[in-house]
mmCIF file of C-alpha atoms and ligand atoms in Angstrom:
data_model
loop_
_atom_site.group_PDB
_atom_site.id
_atom_site.type_symbol
_atom_site.label_atom_id
_atom_site.label_comp_id
_atom_site.label_asym_id
_atom_site.label_seq_id
_atom_site.Cartn_x
_atom_site.Cartn_y
_atom_site.Cartn_z
ATOM 1 C CA MET A 401 44.655 10.720 10.289
ATOM 2 C CA GLN A 402 46.084 13.211 7.234
ATOM 3 C CA SER A 403 46.520 16.543 8.552
ATOM 4 C CA LEU A 404 45.273 19.750 6.657
ATOM 5 C CA LEU A 405 46.357 22.965 7.195
ATOM 6 C CA ILE A 406 43.824 25.942 6.315
ATOM 7 C CA ILE A 407 46.187 29.198 5.458
ATOM 8 C CA GLY A 408 43.529 31.949 5.588
ATOM 9 C CA TYR A 409 40.321 32.117 7.777
ATOM 10 C CA GLY A 410 37.883 34.461 5.559
ATOM 11 C CA ASN A 411 34.649 33.656 3.805
ATOM 12 C CA LEU A 412 36.310 30.677 1.469
ATOM 13 C CA ALA A 413 38.035 29.283 3.998
ATOM 14 C CA HIS A 414 34.865 29.073 5.997
ATOM 15 C CA SER A 415 32.368 27.865 3.181
ATOM 16 C CA ILE A 416 34.997 25.060 2.587
ATOM 17 C CA VAL A 417 35.452 23.733 5.854
ATOM 18 C CA LYS A 418 31.624 24.114 6.245
ATOM 19 C CA GLY A 419 31.680 21.124 3.913
ATOM 20 C CA ILE A 420 34.792 18.917 5.574
ATOM 21 C CA THR A 421 33.186 15.955 7.557
ATOM 22 C CA PRO A 422 34.541 16.349 11.207
ATOM 23 C CA ASN A 423 37.289 13.889 11.719
ATOM 24 C CA THR A 424 38.411 13.577 8.085
ATOM 25 C CA TYR A 425 41.591 15.540 8.829
ATOM 26 C CA LYS A 426 43.797 16.701 11.744
ATOM 27 C CA LEU A 427 42.636 20.309 10.872
ATOM 28 C CA PHE A 428 45.108 23.289 11.680
ATOM 29 C CA VAL A 429 44.381 27.219 10.706
ATOM 30 C CA LEU A 430 47.069 29.892 10.364
ATOM 31 C CA GLY A 431 46.820 33.646 9.498
ATOM 32 C CA ARG A 432 48.460 36.855 9.676
ATOM 33 C CA ASP A 433 46.423 37.448 12.932
ATOM 34 C CA PHE A 434 46.402 34.541 15.475
ATOM 35 C CA GLU A 435 43.148 36.043 17.293
ATOM 36 C CA LYS A 436 41.103 35.699 13.842
ATOM 37 C CA SER A 437 42.744 32.182 13.912
ATOM 38 C CA LYS A 438 41.330 31.429 17.118
ATOM 39 C CA ALA A 439 37.898 32.871 16.251
ATOM 40 C CA PHE A 440 37.801 30.555 12.982
ATOM 41 C CA SER A 441 38.477 27.547 15.304
ATOM 42 C CA GLN A 442 35.620 28.473 17.394
ATOM 43 C CA ASP A 443 33.432 28.834 14.474
ATOM 44 C CA PHE A 444 33.851 25.176 14.007
ATOM 45 C CA PRO A 445 34.093 23.629 17.442
ATOM 46 C CA THR A 446 33.241 20.044 16.153
ATOM 47 C CA HIS A 447 36.175 20.126 13.733
ATOM 48 C CA LEU A 448 38.439 20.481 16.506
ATOM 49 C CA ILE A 449 40.753 23.017 14.458
ATOM 50 C CA ALA A 450 43.755 23.910 16.163
ATOM 51 C CA PRO A 451 44.858 27.456 15.546
ATOM 52 C CA ILE A 452 48.894 27.795 15.321
ATOM 53 C CA GLN A 453 50.959 30.757 15.222
ATOM 54 C CA ASN A 454 53.880 29.783 12.711
ATOM 55 C CA ILE A 455 54.063 27.151 10.173
ATOM 56 C CA GLN A 456 57.054 25.376 11.609
ATOM 57 C CA GLU A 457 54.833 24.050 14.291
ATOM 58 C CA LEU A 458 53.899 21.380 11.923
ATOM 59 C CA ASP A 459 57.307 20.699 10.657
ATOM 60 C CA GLY A 460 57.038 16.341 10.595
ATOM 61 C CA GLN A 461 53.417 16.207 9.968
ATOM 62 C CA ASN A 462 53.712 16.847 6.343
ATOM 63 C CA PRO A 463 50.170 18.452 6.107
ATOM 64 C CA ILE A 464 48.141 19.155 3.104
ATOM 65 C CA ILE A 465 47.959 23.027 2.624
ATOM 66 C CA LEU A 466 44.988 24.972 1.778
ATOM 67 C CA LEU A 467 45.745 28.416 0.456
ATOM 68 C CA CYS A 468 43.157 30.380 1.157
ATOM 69 C CA VAL A 469 44.201 33.828 1.684
ATOM 70 C CA LYS A 470 44.111 36.766 -0.871
ATOM 71 C CA PRO A 471 46.474 36.690 -3.593
ATOM 72 C CA LYS A 472 48.907 39.350 -2.305
ATOM 73 C CA GLY A 473 48.872 37.499 1.173
ATOM 74 C CA VAL A 474 50.637 34.480 0.043
ATOM 75 C CA GLN A 475 53.954 36.342 0.255
ATOM 76 C CA ASN A 476 53.723 36.325 4.080
ATOM 77 C CA PHE A 477 53.525 31.827 4.190
ATOM 78 C CA SER A 478 56.015 29.560 3.137
ATOM 79 C CA CYS A 479 57.728 26.382 4.267
ATOM 80 C CA ASP A 480 60.391 24.069 3.420
ATOM 81 C CA PHE A 481 59.002 20.662 4.485
ATOM 82 C CA ALA A 482 57.491 18.055 2.339
ATOM 83 C CA SER A 483 53.578 18.760 2.039
ATOM 84 C CA PRO A 484 51.904 15.952 -0.048
ATOM 85 C CA LEU A 485 49.711 18.660 -1.600
ATOM 86 C CA VAL A 486 49.332 22.785 -1.673
ATOM 87 C CA TYR A 487 46.001 23.309 -2.980
ATOM 88 C CA SER A 488 45.553 27.032 -3.468
ATOM 89 C CA VAL A 489 42.245 28.762 -4.202
ATOM 90 C CA MET A 490 43.953 31.893 -5.100
ATOM 91 C CA ALA A 491 42.734 33.355 -8.015
ATOM 92 C CA GLY A 492 45.367 34.569 -10.753
ATOM 93 C CA VAL A 493 48.548 32.776 -8.417
ATOM 94 C CA ARG A 494 50.249 30.683 -10.750
ATOM 95 C CA VAL A 495 51.972 27.569 -9.794
ATOM 96 C CA GLN A 496 55.152 28.442 -10.295
ATOM 97 C CA SER A 497 54.739 31.378 -7.535
ATOM 98 C CA ILE A 498 53.217 28.861 -4.936
ATOM 99 C CA ILE A 499 56.151 26.509 -5.787
ATOM 100 C CA SER A 500 58.369 29.762 -5.092
ATOM 101 C CA GLN A 501 56.879 29.615 -1.415
ATOM 102 C CA PHE A 502 56.533 26.200 -0.883
ATOM 103 C CA PRO A 503 59.261 24.680 -2.870
ATOM 104 C CA ASN A 504 59.378 20.824 -1.224
ATOM 105 C CA ALA A 505 55.704 20.026 -1.600
ATOM 106 C CA LEU A 506 54.704 17.025 -3.854
ATOM 107 C CA ALA A 507 52.273 18.064 -5.911
ATOM 108 C CA TYR A 508 50.322 21.504 -6.445
ATOM 109 C CA VAL A 509 46.768 22.073 -7.266
ATOM 110 C CA ARG A 510 44.957 24.878 -7.917
ATOM 111 C CA ALA A 511 41.348 25.352 -7.605
ATOM 112 C CA MET A 512 38.784 27.874 -9.162
ATOM 113 C CA PRO A 513 35.695 27.701 -7.110
ATOM 114 C CA ASN A 514 32.584 29.528 -7.128
ATOM 115 C CA ILE A 515 30.035 31.076 -4.642
ATOM 116 C CA GLY A 516 28.003 27.798 -4.675
ATOM 117 C CA ALA A 517 30.371 27.068 -2.087
ATOM 118 C CA LEU A 518 28.580 28.557 0.403
ATOM 119 C CA ILE A 519 25.947 25.839 0.370
ATOM 120 C CA LYS A 520 28.122 22.838 -0.862
ATOM 121 C CA LYS A 521 27.405 23.476 -4.313
ATOM 122 C CA SER A 522 30.618 24.853 -5.816
ATOM 123 C CA SER A 523 31.272 24.696 -9.426
ATOM 124 C CA THR A 524 35.019 23.958 -9.338
ATOM 125 C CA ALA A 525 37.765 23.696 -11.976
ATOM 126 C CA LEU A 526 40.847 21.796 -11.023
ATOM 127 C CA TYR A 527 44.746 21.774 -12.386
ATOM 128 C CA ALA A 528 47.428 19.857 -10.888
ATOM 129 C CA TYR A 529 51.079 19.957 -11.185
ATOM 130 C CA ALA A 530 53.580 17.632 -9.907
ATOM 131 C CA LYS A 531 57.478 17.562 -10.613
ATOM 132 C CA ASP A 532 57.587 13.936 -10.413
ATOM 133 C CA PRO A 533 54.512 12.624 -12.360
ATOM 134 C CA ALA A 534 54.437 9.370 -9.711
ATOM 135 C CA SER A 535 53.228 11.969 -6.730
ATOM 136 C CA LEU A 536 50.250 13.311 -9.568
ATOM 137 C CA GLN A 537 47.576 10.650 -9.222
ATOM 138 C CA GLU A 538 47.742 10.279 -5.547
ATOM 139 C CA ALA A 539 47.485 14.198 -5.100
ATOM 140 C CA LYS A 540 44.522 14.379 -7.727
ATOM 141 C CA GLU A 541 42.718 12.033 -5.197
ATOM 142 C CA ARG A 542 43.474 13.937 -2.235
ATOM 143 C CA ALA A 543 42.562 17.045 -4.320
ATOM 144 C CA LEU A 544 39.008 15.718 -5.658
ATOM 145 C CA ALA A 545 38.254 14.433 -1.795
ATOM 146 C CA LEU A 546 38.670 17.970 -0.490
ATOM 147 C CA SER A 547 36.717 19.888 -3.512
ATOM 148 C CA LEU A 548 33.853 17.560 -3.302
ATOM 149 C CA ALA A 549 33.469 18.469 0.183
ATOM 150 C CA PHE A 550 32.048 21.655 -1.363
ATOM 151 C CA GLY A 551 30.424 20.951 -4.347
ATOM 152 C CA ASN A 552 31.380 19.249 -7.701
ATOM 153 C CA ALA A 553 34.638 19.559 -9.669
ATOM 154 C CA VAL A 554 36.094 19.436 -13.443
ATOM 155 C CA TRP A 555 39.536 18.795 -13.957
ATOM 156 C CA VAL A 556 41.269 20.745 -16.685
ATOM 157 C CA ASP A 557 44.410 20.160 -18.071
ATOM 158 C CA SER A 558 46.200 23.287 -18.493
ATOM 159 C CA GLU A 559 46.974 26.301 -15.903
ATOM 160 C CA GLU A 560 45.121 28.767 -18.469
ATOM 161 C CA LEU A 561 41.989 26.800 -18.281
ATOM 162 C CA ILE A 562 41.655 27.691 -14.547
ATOM 163 C CA ASP A 563 41.490 31.408 -15.532
ATOM 164 C CA ALA A 564 39.221 30.426 -18.615
ATOM 165 C CA SER A 565 36.561 28.722 -15.679
ATOM 166 C CA ILE A 566 36.108 32.477 -14.697
ATOM 167 C CA ALA A 567 33.591 32.379 -17.756
ATOM 168 C CA THR A 568 31.617 29.554 -16.948
ATOM 169 C CA SER A 569 31.766 29.337 -13.663
ATOM 170 C CA GLY A 570 33.872 31.843 -11.233
ATOM 171 C CA SER A 571 31.978 34.945 -12.710
ATOM 172 C CA SER A 572 28.733 33.247 -14.099
ATOM 173 C CA PRO A 573 26.630 33.407 -11.117
ATOM 174 C CA ALA A 574 26.639 37.129 -11.394
ATOM 175 C CA PHE A 575 25.496 37.199 -14.911
ATOM 176 C CA LEU A 576 22.714 34.698 -13.823
ATOM 177 C CA SER A 577 21.676 36.887 -11.465
ATOM 178 C CA LEU A 578 21.230 40.092 -14.172
ATOM 179 C CA VAL A 579 18.986 37.065 -16.164
ATOM 180 C CA ALA A 580 16.858 36.273 -13.042
ATOM 181 C CA GLN A 581 16.410 40.122 -12.120
ATOM 182 C CA ALA A 582 15.742 40.815 -15.797
ATOM 183 C CA LEU A 583 13.258 37.808 -15.996
ATOM 184 C CA ILE A 584 11.717 38.977 -12.205
ATOM 185 C CA ASP A 585 11.126 42.240 -13.470
ATOM 186 C CA ALA A 586 9.383 41.004 -16.686
ATOM 187 C CA GLY A 587 6.942 39.239 -14.509
ATOM 188 C CA VAL A 588 6.084 42.202 -12.612
ATOM 189 C CA ARG A 589 5.865 44.186 -15.512
ATOM 190 C CA GLU A 590 3.006 41.359 -16.762
ATOM 191 C CA GLY A 591 1.244 41.840 -13.537
ATOM 192 C CA LEU A 592 2.359 39.489 -11.118
ATOM 193 C CA ASN A 593 3.637 40.749 -7.696
ATOM 194 C CA ALA A 594 7.384 40.466 -6.773
ATOM 195 C CA THR A 595 7.224 37.567 -4.617
ATOM 196 C CA GLN A 596 5.314 35.449 -7.056
ATOM 197 C CA SER A 597 7.760 36.724 -9.837
ATOM 198 C CA LYS A 598 10.830 35.591 -7.854
ATOM 199 C CA GLU A 599 9.324 32.514 -6.634
ATOM 200 C CA LEU A 600 8.119 31.552 -10.307
ATOM 201 C CA VAL A 601 11.677 32.360 -11.542
ATOM 202 C CA GLN A 602 13.710 30.272 -8.550
ATOM 203 C CA ALA A 603 12.044 27.360 -9.485
ATOM 204 C CA THR A 604 12.134 27.743 -13.152
ATOM 205 C CA PHE A 605 16.186 27.894 -12.262
ATOM 206 C CA GLU A 606 16.392 24.921 -10.239
ATOM 207 C CA GLY A 607 14.045 22.657 -12.942
ATOM 208 C CA PHE A 608 16.637 24.108 -15.587
ATOM 209 C CA SER A 609 19.395 22.708 -13.718
ATOM 210 C CA GLU A 610 17.923 19.488 -13.228
ATOM 211 C CA LEU A 611 16.925 19.655 -16.988
ATOM 212 C CA LEU A 612 20.133 20.469 -18.411
ATOM 213 C CA LYS A 613 21.372 16.936 -16.725
ATOM 214 C CA LEU A 614 18.655 15.151 -19.009
ATOM 215 C CA TYR A 615 18.104 16.815 -22.276
ATOM 216 C CA THR A 616 20.368 19.130 -24.551
ATOM 217 C CA LEU A 617 20.037 22.861 -24.957
ATOM 218 C CA ALA A 618 18.573 22.179 -28.128
ATOM 219 C CA GLU A 619 16.329 19.659 -27.069
ATOM 220 C CA ILE A 620 14.976 22.099 -24.249
ATOM 221 C CA LYS A 621 14.455 24.856 -26.720
ATOM 222 C CA THR A 622 12.639 22.787 -29.262
ATOM 223 C CA LEU A 623 10.410 21.536 -26.321
ATOM 224 C CA VAL A 624 9.370 24.815 -24.983
ATOM 225 C CA THR A 625 9.031 26.567 -28.395
ATOM 226 C CA SER A 626 6.007 25.944 -30.718
ATOM 227 C CA PRO A 627 6.349 27.093 -34.141
ATOM 228 C CA ALA A 628 4.859 30.740 -34.447
ATOM 229 C CA GLY A 629 4.021 30.696 -30.713
ATOM 230 C CA THR A 630 4.846 32.975 -27.885
ATOM 231 C CA THR A 631 8.476 31.335 -26.820
ATOM 232 C CA ALA A 632 9.195 31.829 -30.810
ATOM 233 C CA GLU A 633 8.579 35.478 -30.693
ATOM 234 C CA GLY A 634 10.696 36.087 -27.516
ATOM 235 C CA LEU A 635 13.525 34.282 -28.637
ATOM 236 C CA ALA A 636 13.298 35.927 -32.127
ATOM 237 C CA TYR A 637 13.802 39.368 -30.515
ATOM 238 C CA LEU A 638 16.756 38.104 -27.956
ATOM 239 C CA GLU A 639 18.749 36.783 -31.056
ATOM 240 C CA GLU A 640 18.053 39.739 -33.208
ATOM 241 C CA ARG A 641 19.137 42.069 -30.373
ATOM 242 C CA GLY A 642 22.342 39.988 -29.899
ATOM 243 C CA PHE A 643 21.560 38.673 -26.182
ATOM 244 C CA LYS A 644 23.735 35.764 -26.369
ATOM 245 C CA GLY A 645 26.628 37.574 -28.020
ATOM 246 C CA ILE A 646 26.506 40.087 -25.640
ATOM 247 C CA LEU A 647 26.515 37.821 -22.295
ATOM 248 C CA GLU A 648 29.122 35.910 -24.305
ATOM 249 C CA GLN A 649 31.221 38.375 -24.951
ATOM 250 C CA GLY A 650 30.454 39.709 -20.762
ATOM 251 C CA ALA A 651 32.093 36.341 -19.754
ATOM 252 C CA HIS A 652 35.103 36.761 -22.452
ATOM 253 C CA ARG A 653 36.116 39.958 -20.513
ATOM 254 C CA SER A 654 35.758 38.417 -17.275
ATOM 255 C CA ALA A 655 38.319 35.793 -18.331
ATOM 256 C CA LEU A 656 40.811 38.364 -19.718
ATOM 257 C CA LYS A 657 40.416 40.064 -16.707
ATOM 258 C CA ALA A 658 41.740 37.121 -14.873
ATOM 259 C CA LYS A 659 44.401 36.720 -17.116
ATOM 260 C CA GLY A 660 45.887 39.952 -16.385
ATOM 261 C CA LYS A 661 45.026 41.023 -20.301
ATOM 262 C CA ILE A 662 42.852 44.078 -19.769
HETATM 263 N N1 NAP B 1467 35.034 34.014 -2.241
HETATM 264 C C1 NAP B 1467 34.844 33.354 -3.462
HETATM 265 O O1 NAP B 1467 33.907 32.922 -3.896
HETATM 266 C C2 NAP B 1467 36.053 33.209 -3.880
HETATM 267 C C3 NAP B 1467 36.008 32.273 -5.341
HETATM 268 C C4 NAP B 1467 37.009 31.725 -6.264
HETATM 269 C C5 NAP B 1467 38.650 31.845 -5.510
HETATM 270 N N2 NAP B 1467 38.875 33.212 -4.377
HETATM 271 C C6 NAP B 1467 39.635 32.974 -3.603
HETATM 272 O O2 NAP B 1467 39.731 33.031 -2.517
HETATM 273 C C7 NAP B 1467 40.609 33.487 -1.830
HETATM 274 C C8 NAP B 1467 40.335 33.848 -0.603
HETATM 275 O O3 NAP B 1467 39.196 34.768 -0.913
HETATM 276 P P1 NAP B 1467 37.762 34.911 0.537
HETATM 277 O O4 NAP B 1467 36.561 35.393 -0.341
HETATM 278 O O5 NAP B 1467 37.595 33.868 1.370
HETATM 279 O O6 NAP B 1467 38.514 36.392 0.798
HETATM 280 P P2 NAP B 1467 38.007 37.146 2.400
HETATM 281 O O7 NAP B 1467 37.175 36.765 2.961
HETATM 282 O O8 NAP B 1467 38.267 38.351 2.002
HETATM 283 O O9 NAP B 1467 39.487 36.658 3.401
HETATM 284 C C9 NAP B 1467 40.700 36.742 2.858
HETATM 285 C C10 NAP B 1467 41.756 36.213 3.435
HETATM 286 O O10 NAP B 1467 42.926 36.630 3.086
HETATM 287 C C11 NAP B 1467 43.528 37.415 3.932
HETATM 288 N N3 NAP B 1467 44.557 37.918 3.646
HETATM 289 C C12 NAP B 1467 44.285 39.217 2.743
HETATM 290 N N4 NAP B 1467 45.464 40.010 2.698
HETATM 291 C C13 NAP B 1467 46.490 39.339 3.448
HETATM 292 C C14 NAP B 1467 47.832 39.618 3.383
HETATM 293 N N5 NAP B 1467 48.720 40.666 2.869
HETATM 294 N N6 NAP B 1467 48.382 38.534 4.247
HETATM 295 C C15 NAP B 1467 47.971 37.694 4.875
HETATM 296 N N7 NAP B 1467 46.885 37.205 4.997
HETATM 297 C C16 NAP B 1467 45.921 38.026 4.160
HETATM 298 C C17 NAP B 1467 42.589 37.551 5.199
HETATM 299 O O11 NAP B 1467 43.237 37.561 6.364
HETATM 300 P P3 NAP B 1467 43.215 38.922 7.355
HETATM 301 O O12 NAP B 1467 41.653 38.890 8.197
HETATM 302 O O13 NAP B 1467 44.013 38.785 8.166
HETATM 303 O O14 NAP B 1467 43.569 40.368 6.328
HETATM 304 C C18 NAP B 1467 41.624 36.101 5.199
HETATM 305 O O15 NAP B 1467 42.467 34.923 5.857
HETATM 306 C C19 NAP B 1467 41.243 34.469 -2.350
HETATM 307 O O16 NAP B 1467 42.588 34.260 -3.095
HETATM 308 C C20 NAP B 1467 40.169 34.738 -3.599
HETATM 309 O O17 NAP B 1467 40.932 34.815 -4.786
HETATM 310 C C21 NAP B 1467 37.502 33.249 -3.597
#
């Protein structure tokens, strides 16, 4: 069975392991605090995760390495054995930095998951790099299998697009929270109670997610907007006030921040 070493035992590591079917990998966990590694393994009794104190304990096992620590923490972990894949979820840590810590891995994948990982519904952008292109395909298959355990995944073909996905998926659940809150507040303003309003907005988001798979945005808009009708009135107001532009600009600023440009 393929070994998988999880480095880090925080929120995202928990979400990812929750999605992994027991007995898919031989699992190990490593962090800077062995007691926390032990507690992590106890959180998943059926996964049989072995806490380790030193990465060299896995020399000879060639594990996939899952980097799940805060970006500043990666400096504390390195090894020179040949892992088939180093898979990093760390925001803003470039492949070249990861290579300097794990120089002999066959391939490197950067992933940008989002909070949906908590419920196996992450929207994850993936970028793969290998010095030898022959290693790339197999590494991509391994990375995709791991990613699908906690949601959906989309490959991008340049590392810069990992930072770009902050706009579409990394930060966007927070933006959608603002939209949802505004609609709930609007419902209350019109006389619904807060519970009714939240339930109606929540079901609208669920339905919208399914509609997006079946219709274009223009089709959805047309279906709900009759000439001179109620929705047309609301849309016209939002467009006059630049709602779409403001949202797009906010997402752009998040991406700029991820790229270290502001
Ligand atoms: N949460 C998300 O939705 C999300 C989305 C995309 C990417 N990410 C990335 O995922 C990574 C983990 O995020 P998280 O949400 O799981 O964070 P978290 O719950 O705060 O966990 C952080 C992990 O990093 C370790 N760590 C922090 N500083 C360290 C250091 N100086 N040396 C060694 N280990 C250190 C912590 O260990 P200690 O407890 O021992 O400090 C812990 O294992 C981050 O790089 C983040 O950029 C997260």
